[in-house]
Tab-separated table of C-alpha atoms in Angstrom:
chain	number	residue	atom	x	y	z
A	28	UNK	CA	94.113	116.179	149.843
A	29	UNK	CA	94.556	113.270	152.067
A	30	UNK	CA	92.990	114.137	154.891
A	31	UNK	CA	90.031	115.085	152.346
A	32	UNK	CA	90.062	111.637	150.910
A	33	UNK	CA	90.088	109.982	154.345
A	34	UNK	CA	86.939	111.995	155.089
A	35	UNK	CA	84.856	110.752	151.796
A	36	UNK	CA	86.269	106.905	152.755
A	37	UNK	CA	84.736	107.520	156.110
A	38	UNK	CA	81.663	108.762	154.398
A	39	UNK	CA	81.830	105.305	151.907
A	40	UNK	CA	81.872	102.952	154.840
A	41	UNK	CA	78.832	104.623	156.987
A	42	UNK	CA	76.538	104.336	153.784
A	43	UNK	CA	77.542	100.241	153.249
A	44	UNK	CA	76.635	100.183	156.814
A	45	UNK	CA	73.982	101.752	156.657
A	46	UNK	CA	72.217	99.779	153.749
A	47	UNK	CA	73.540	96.792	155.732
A	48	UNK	CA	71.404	97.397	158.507
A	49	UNK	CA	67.746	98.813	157.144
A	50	UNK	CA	65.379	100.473	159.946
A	51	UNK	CA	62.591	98.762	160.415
A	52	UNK	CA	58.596	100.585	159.113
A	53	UNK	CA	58.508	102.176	161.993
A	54	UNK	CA	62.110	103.697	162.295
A	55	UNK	CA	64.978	103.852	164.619
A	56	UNK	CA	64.335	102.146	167.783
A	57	UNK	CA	63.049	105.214	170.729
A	58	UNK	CA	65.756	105.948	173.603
A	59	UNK	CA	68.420	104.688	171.405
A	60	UNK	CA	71.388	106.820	172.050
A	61	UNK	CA	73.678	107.471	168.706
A	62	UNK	CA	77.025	108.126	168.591
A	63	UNK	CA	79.046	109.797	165.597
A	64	UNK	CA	83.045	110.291	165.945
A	65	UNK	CA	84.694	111.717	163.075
A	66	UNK	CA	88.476	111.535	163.000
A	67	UNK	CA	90.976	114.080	161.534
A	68	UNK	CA	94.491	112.873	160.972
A	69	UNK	CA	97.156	115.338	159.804
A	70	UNK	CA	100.975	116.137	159.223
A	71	UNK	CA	103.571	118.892	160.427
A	72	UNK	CA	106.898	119.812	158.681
A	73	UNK	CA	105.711	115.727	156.618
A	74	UNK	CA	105.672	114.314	160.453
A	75	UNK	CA	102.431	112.048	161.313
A	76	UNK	CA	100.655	114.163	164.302
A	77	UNK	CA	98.502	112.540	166.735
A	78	UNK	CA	94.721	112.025	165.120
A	79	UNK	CA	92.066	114.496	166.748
A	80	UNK	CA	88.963	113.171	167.277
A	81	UNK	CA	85.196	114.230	168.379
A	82	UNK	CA	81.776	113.033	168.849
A	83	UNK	CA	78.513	113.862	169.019
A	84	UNK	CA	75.296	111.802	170.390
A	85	UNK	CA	71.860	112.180	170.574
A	86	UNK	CA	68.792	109.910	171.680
A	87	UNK	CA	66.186	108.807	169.386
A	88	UNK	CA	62.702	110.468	170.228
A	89	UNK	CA	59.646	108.735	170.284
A	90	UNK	CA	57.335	108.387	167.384
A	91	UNK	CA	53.837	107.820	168.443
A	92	UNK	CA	51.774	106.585	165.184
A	93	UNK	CA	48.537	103.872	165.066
A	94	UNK	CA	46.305	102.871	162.565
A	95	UNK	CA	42.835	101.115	162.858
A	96	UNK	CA	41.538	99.512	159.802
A	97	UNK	CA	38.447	97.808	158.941
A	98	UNK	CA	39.455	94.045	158.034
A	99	UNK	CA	37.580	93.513	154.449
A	100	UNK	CA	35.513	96.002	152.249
A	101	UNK	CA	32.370	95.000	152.824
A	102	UNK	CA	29.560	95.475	155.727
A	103	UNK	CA	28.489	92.841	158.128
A	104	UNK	CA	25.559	91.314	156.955
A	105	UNK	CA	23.627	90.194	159.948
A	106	UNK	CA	20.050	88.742	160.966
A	107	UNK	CA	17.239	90.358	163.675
A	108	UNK	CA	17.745	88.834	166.570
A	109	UNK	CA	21.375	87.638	165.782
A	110	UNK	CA	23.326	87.109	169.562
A	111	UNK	CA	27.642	87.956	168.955
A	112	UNK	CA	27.375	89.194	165.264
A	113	UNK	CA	31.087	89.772	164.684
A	114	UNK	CA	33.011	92.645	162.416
A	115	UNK	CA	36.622	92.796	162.755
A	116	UNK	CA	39.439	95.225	162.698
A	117	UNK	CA	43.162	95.608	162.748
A	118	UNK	CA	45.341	97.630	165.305
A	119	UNK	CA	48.766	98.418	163.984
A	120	UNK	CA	51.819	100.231	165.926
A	121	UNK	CA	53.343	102.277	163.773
A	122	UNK	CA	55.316	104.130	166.382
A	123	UNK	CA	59.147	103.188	167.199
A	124	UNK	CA	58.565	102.307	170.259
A	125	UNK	CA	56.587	99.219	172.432
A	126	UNK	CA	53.103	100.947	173.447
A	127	UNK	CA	50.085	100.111	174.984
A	128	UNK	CA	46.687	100.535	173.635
A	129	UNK	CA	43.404	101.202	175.186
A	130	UNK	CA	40.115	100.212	173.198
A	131	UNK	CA	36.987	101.997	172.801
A	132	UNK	CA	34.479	100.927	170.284
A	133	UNK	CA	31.453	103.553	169.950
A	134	UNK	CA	27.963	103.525	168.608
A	135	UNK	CA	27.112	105.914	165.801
A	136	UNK	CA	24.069	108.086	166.072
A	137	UNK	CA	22.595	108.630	162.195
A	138	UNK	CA	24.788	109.996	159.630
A	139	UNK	CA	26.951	108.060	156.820
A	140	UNK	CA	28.025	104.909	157.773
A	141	UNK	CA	31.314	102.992	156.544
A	142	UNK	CA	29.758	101.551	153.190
A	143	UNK	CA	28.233	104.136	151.227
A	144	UNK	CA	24.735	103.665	153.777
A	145	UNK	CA	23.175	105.250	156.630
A	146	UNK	CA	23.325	104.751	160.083
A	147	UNK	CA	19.839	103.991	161.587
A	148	UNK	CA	19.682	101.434	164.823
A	149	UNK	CA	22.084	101.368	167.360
A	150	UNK	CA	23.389	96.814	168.255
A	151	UNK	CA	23.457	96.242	171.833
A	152	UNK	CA	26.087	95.418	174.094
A	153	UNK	CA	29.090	95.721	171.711
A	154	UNK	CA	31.929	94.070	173.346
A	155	UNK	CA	35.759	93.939	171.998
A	156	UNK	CA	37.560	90.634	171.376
A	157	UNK	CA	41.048	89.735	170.568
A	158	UNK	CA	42.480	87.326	168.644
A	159	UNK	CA	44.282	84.641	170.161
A	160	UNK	CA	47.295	83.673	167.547
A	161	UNK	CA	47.566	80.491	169.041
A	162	UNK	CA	44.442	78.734	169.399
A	163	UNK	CA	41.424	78.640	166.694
A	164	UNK	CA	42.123	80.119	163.569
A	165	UNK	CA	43.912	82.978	163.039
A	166	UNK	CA	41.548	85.927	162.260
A	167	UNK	CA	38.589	84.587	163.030
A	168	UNK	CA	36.542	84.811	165.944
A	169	UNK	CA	36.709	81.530	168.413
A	170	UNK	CA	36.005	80.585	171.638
A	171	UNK	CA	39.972	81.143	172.752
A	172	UNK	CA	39.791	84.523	171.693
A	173	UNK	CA	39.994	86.978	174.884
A	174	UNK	CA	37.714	89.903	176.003
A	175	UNK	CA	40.092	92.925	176.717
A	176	UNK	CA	39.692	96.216	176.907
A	177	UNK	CA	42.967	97.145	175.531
A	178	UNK	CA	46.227	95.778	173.736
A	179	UNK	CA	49.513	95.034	175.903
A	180	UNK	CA	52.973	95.392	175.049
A	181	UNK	CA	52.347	95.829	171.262
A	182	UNK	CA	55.500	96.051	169.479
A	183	UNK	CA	56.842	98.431	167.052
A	184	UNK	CA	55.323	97.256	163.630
A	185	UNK	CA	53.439	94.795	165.283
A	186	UNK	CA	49.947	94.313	164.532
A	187	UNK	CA	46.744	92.701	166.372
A	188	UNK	CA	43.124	91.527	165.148
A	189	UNK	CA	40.097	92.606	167.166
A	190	UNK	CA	36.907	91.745	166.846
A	191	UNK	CA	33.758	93.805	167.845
A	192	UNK	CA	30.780	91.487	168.595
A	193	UNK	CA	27.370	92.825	169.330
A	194	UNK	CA	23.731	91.879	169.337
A	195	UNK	CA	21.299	92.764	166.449
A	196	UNK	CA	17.553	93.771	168.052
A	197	UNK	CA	14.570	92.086	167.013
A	198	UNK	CA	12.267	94.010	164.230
A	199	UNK	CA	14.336	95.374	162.291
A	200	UNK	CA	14.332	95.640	158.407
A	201	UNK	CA	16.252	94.188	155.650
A	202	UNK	CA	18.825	97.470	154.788
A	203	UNK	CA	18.766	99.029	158.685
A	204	UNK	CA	22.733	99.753	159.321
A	205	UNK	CA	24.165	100.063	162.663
A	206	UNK	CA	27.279	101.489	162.369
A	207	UNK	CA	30.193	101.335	165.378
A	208	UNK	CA	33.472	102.735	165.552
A	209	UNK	CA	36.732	101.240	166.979
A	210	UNK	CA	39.313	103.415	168.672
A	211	UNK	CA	43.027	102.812	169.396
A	212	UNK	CA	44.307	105.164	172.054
A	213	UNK	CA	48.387	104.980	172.583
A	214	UNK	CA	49.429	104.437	176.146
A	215	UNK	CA	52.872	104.161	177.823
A	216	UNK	CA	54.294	100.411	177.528
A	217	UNK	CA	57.054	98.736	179.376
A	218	UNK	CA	54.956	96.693	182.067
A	219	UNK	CA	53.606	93.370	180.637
A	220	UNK	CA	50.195	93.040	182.063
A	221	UNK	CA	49.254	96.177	182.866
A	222	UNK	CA	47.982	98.705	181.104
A	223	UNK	CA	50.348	102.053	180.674
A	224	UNK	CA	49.077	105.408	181.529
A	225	UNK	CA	48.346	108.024	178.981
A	226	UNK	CA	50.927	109.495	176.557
A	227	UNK	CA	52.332	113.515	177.131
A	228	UNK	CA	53.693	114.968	173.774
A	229	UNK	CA	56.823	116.968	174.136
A	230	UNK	CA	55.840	120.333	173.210
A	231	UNK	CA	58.908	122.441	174.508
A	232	UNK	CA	62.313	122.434	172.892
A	233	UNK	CA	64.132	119.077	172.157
A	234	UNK	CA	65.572	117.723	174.966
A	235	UNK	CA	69.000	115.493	175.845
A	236	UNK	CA	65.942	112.912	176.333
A	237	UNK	CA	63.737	110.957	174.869
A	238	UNK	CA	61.180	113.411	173.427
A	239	UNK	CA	57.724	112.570	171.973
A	240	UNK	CA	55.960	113.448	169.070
A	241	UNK	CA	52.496	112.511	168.264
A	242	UNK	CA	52.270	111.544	164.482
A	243	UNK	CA	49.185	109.568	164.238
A	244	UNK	CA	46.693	110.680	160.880
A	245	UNK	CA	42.991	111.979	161.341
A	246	UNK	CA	40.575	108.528	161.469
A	247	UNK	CA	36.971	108.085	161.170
A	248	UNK	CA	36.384	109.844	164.421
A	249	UNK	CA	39.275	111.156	166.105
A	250	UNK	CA	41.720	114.422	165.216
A	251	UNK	CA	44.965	114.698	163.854
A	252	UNK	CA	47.946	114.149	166.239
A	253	UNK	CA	46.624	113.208	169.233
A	254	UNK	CA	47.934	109.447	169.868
A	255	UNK	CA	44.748	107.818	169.033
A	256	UNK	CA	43.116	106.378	165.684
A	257	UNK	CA	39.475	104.538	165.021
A	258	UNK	CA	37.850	103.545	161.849
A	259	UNK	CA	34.205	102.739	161.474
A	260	UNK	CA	32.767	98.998	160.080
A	261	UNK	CA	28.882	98.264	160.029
A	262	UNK	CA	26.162	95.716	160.497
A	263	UNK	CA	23.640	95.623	157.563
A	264	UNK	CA	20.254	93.630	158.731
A	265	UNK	CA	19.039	91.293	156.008
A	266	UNK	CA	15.775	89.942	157.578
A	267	UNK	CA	12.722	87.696	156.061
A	268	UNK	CA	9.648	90.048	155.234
A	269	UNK	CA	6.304	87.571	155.657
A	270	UNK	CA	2.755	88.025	154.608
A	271	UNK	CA	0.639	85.412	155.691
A	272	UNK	CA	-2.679	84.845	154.174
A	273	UNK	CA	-5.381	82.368	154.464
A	274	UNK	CA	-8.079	82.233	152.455
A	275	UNK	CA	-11.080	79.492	151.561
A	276	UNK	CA	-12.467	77.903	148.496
A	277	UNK	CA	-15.713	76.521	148.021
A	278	UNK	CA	-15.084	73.057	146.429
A	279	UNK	CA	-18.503	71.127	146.765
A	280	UNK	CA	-22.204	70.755	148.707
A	281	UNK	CA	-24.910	67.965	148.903
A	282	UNK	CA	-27.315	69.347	146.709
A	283	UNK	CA	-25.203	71.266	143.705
A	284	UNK	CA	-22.096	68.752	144.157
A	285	UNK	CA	-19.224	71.032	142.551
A	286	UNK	CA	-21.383	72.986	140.360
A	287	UNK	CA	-22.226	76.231	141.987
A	288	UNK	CA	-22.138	75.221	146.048
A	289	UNK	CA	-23.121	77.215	148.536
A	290	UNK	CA	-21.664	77.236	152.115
A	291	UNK	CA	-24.285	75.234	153.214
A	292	UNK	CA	-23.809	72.288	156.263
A	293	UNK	CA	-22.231	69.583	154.583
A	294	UNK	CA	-20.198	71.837	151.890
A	295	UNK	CA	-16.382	71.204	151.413
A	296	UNK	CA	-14.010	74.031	151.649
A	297	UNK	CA	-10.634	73.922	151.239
A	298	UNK	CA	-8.049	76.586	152.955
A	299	UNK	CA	-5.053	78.083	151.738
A	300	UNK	CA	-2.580	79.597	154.067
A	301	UNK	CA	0.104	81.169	152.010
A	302	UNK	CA	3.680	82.494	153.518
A	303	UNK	CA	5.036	85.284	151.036
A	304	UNK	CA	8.414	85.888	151.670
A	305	UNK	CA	9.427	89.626	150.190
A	306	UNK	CA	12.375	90.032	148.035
A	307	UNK	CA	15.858	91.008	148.687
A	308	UNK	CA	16.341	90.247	151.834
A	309	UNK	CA	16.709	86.639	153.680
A	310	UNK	CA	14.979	83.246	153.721
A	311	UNK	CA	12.799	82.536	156.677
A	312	UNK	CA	13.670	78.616	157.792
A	313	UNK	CA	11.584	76.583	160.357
A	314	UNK	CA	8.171	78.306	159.035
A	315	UNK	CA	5.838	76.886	161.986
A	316	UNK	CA	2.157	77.212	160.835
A	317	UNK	CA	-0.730	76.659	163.637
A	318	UNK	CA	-4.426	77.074	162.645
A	319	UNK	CA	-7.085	76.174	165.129
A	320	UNK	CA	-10.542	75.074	163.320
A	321	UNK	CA	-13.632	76.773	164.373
A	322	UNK	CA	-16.087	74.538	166.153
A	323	UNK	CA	-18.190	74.892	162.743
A	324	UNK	CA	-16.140	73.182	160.568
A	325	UNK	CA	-15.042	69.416	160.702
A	326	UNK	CA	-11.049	68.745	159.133
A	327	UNK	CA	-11.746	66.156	156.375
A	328	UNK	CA	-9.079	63.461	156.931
A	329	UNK	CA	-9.232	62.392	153.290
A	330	UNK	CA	-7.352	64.827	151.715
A	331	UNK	CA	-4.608	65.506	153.983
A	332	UNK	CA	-2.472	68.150	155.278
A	333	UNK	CA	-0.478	69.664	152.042
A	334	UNK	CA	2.751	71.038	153.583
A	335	UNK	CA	5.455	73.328	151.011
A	336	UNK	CA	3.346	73.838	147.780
A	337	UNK	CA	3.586	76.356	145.350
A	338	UNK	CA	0.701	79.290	144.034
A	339	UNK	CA	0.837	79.925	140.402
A	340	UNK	CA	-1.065	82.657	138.416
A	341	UNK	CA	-2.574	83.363	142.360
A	342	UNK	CA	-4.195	80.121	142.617
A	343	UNK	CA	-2.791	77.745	145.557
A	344	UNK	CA	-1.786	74.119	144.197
A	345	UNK	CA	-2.021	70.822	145.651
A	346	UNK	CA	1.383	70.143	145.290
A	347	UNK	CA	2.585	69.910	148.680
A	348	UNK	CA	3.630	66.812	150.528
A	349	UNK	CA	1.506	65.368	153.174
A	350	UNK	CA	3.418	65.914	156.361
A	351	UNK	CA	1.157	68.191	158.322
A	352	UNK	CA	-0.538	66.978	161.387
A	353	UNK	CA	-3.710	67.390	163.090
A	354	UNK	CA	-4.067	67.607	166.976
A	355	UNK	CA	-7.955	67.604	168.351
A	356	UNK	CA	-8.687	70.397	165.889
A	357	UNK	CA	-5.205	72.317	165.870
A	358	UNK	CA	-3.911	71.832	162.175
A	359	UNK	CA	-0.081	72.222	162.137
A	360	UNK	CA	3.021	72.000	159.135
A	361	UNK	CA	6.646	73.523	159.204
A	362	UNK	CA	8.080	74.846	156.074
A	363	UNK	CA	11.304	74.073	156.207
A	364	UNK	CA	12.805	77.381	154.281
A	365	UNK	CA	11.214	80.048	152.342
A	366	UNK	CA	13.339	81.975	150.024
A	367	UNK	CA	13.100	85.874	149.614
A	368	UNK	CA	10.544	86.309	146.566
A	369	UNK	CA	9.053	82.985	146.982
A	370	UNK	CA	5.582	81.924	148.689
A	371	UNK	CA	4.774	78.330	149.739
A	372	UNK	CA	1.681	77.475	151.167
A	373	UNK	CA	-0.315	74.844	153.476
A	374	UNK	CA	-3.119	73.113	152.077
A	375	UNK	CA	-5.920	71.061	153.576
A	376	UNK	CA	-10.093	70.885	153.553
A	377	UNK	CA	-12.857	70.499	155.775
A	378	UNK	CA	-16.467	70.102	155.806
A	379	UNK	CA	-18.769	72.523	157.203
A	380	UNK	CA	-21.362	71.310	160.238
């Protein structure tokens, strides 16, 4: 009875130590050797005999785990033409051990993309990005973040933000998705600068070594158990739609003044050029218009250049401001912005020759 009692106090103090000293997410540390004695203490004819003891140890395998995760829920909503359009990700080591990890990031070619939407045009040069904790701000792209191809010395539960930044191609349409996927690829660590060479899984018997065991889930690309994870994010194009149109209205002439003219030398006509912007998708800014007059009309400086007006029930108003400009017989105006579902128009007359 009292050696069985020393036994369960034994037992007692191992779980106070235990909860004393919680393992981290990511488990006991890999290579860490562990030692158990246990201690039997008995007596002969009531006489105290010398305690027997034993021990056993073993050494901690590694676990190699990593997850990549899209940082946010939503796509990338990007522009044509856009240079460094950034989406951003999150590498974390969920092994028990201080890894390396090389970085892929990979076009997709058609198929579902990360937000309920299809893939259909392919960014160009994608490049990978990561965060610098100490300059800028934390999580967002800056200029101090560092162009890598991989991850160095990341620690057991540690974490790093990467961001992929690619180009968006002229021409293409509000709702085309380019979709890429990032990949995390476990490598040896232990060499600061340098990145470790790739990971063997222990497939034979345990060992008196360190072992390793691949534990890493399926992601958006890769299979299950093989070292690696990647997870997709996506660049939606919202783009301006324009319809230009330019049309002429017969305001006056010599002979009939304003009732009934005719195109006749003399006449006034004034010209509409309308920008139509469709909806849903983005505003067009710095609208640049450039109309060179044929030789057969003269620009009639009375009325002006009419610059941002309006078109109700079809009909163009004269409800611009007066800050186009006419060079020899080049009429120009710049619209500053015009929103998706809107159309704003340039207005000005001339007389025919």
């Amino acid at each position: 009875m009292r050696n069985t009692g020393k036994l369960l106090g034994s037992t007692a103090t191992m779980a106070v130590l235990l909860m004393a000293n919680p393992a981290h997410a990511a488990g006991t540390a890999a290579g860490l050797s562990v030692t158990n004695t246990v201690t039997v203490n008995y007596q002969v004819g009531g006489v105290v005999q010398t305690a027997q003891t034993a021990s056993d140890t073993f050494t901690v395998d590694r676990k190699v785990n990593v997850t990549v995760a899209e940082v946010g829920t939503t796509t990338t909503t990007v522009t044509p033409g856009q240079v460094a359009a950034v989406t951003t990700f999150q590498v974390t080591n969920l092994s028990n051990a201080t890894l390396d990890f090389a970085l892929a990031v990979a076009q997709q070619v058609g198929g579902a993309g990360a937000h309920a939407n299809t893939d259909t045009f392919d960014v160009t040069a994608p490049t990978i990005y990561l965060d610098n904790a100490t300059t800028g701000v934390v999580g967002s792209y800056d200029a101090g973040d560092t162009l890598v191809t991989s991850i160095d010395e990341l620690a057991a539960d540690g974490s790093r933000t990467i961001f992929v930044l690619a180009n968006v191609p002229l021409g293409q349409l509000t709702g085309a998705v380019a979709a890429v996927t990032l990949t995390a690829t476990g490598r040896e660590g232990g060499t600061a600068g340098s990145l470790g060479v790739a990971l063997s899984e222990t497939t034979t018997a345990n060992t008196a070594g360190m072992d390793t065991v691949f534990a890493d889930g399926a992601g958006a690309g890769d299979a299950l158990r093989n070292a690696d994870f990647s997870a997709k994010d996506d660049y939606t194009v919202s783009a301006a739609a324009l319809t230009i149109t330019k049309v002429s209205t017969l305001i006056s002439d010599p002979l009939n003044g304003t009732t009934f003219p005719k195109y006749i030398p003399g006449a006034v006509i004034e010209y509409c050029i309308s920008v139509a912007n469709a909806a849903g998708g983005s505003s067009a800014t710095g609208v640049t218009i450039s109309d060179p007059l044929p030789a057969a009309v003269l620009y009639l400086t009375s009325f002006g250049i009419k610059v941002d007006g309006s078109v109700a029930s079809g009909v163009c108003q004269a409800d611009g401001t007066g800050t186009g400009t006419i060079a020899g017989s080049t009429v120009s105006g710049t619209i500053a912005s015009v929103a998706a579902g809107s159309t704003r128009t340039v207005l000005f007359r001339a007389t025919i020759q």
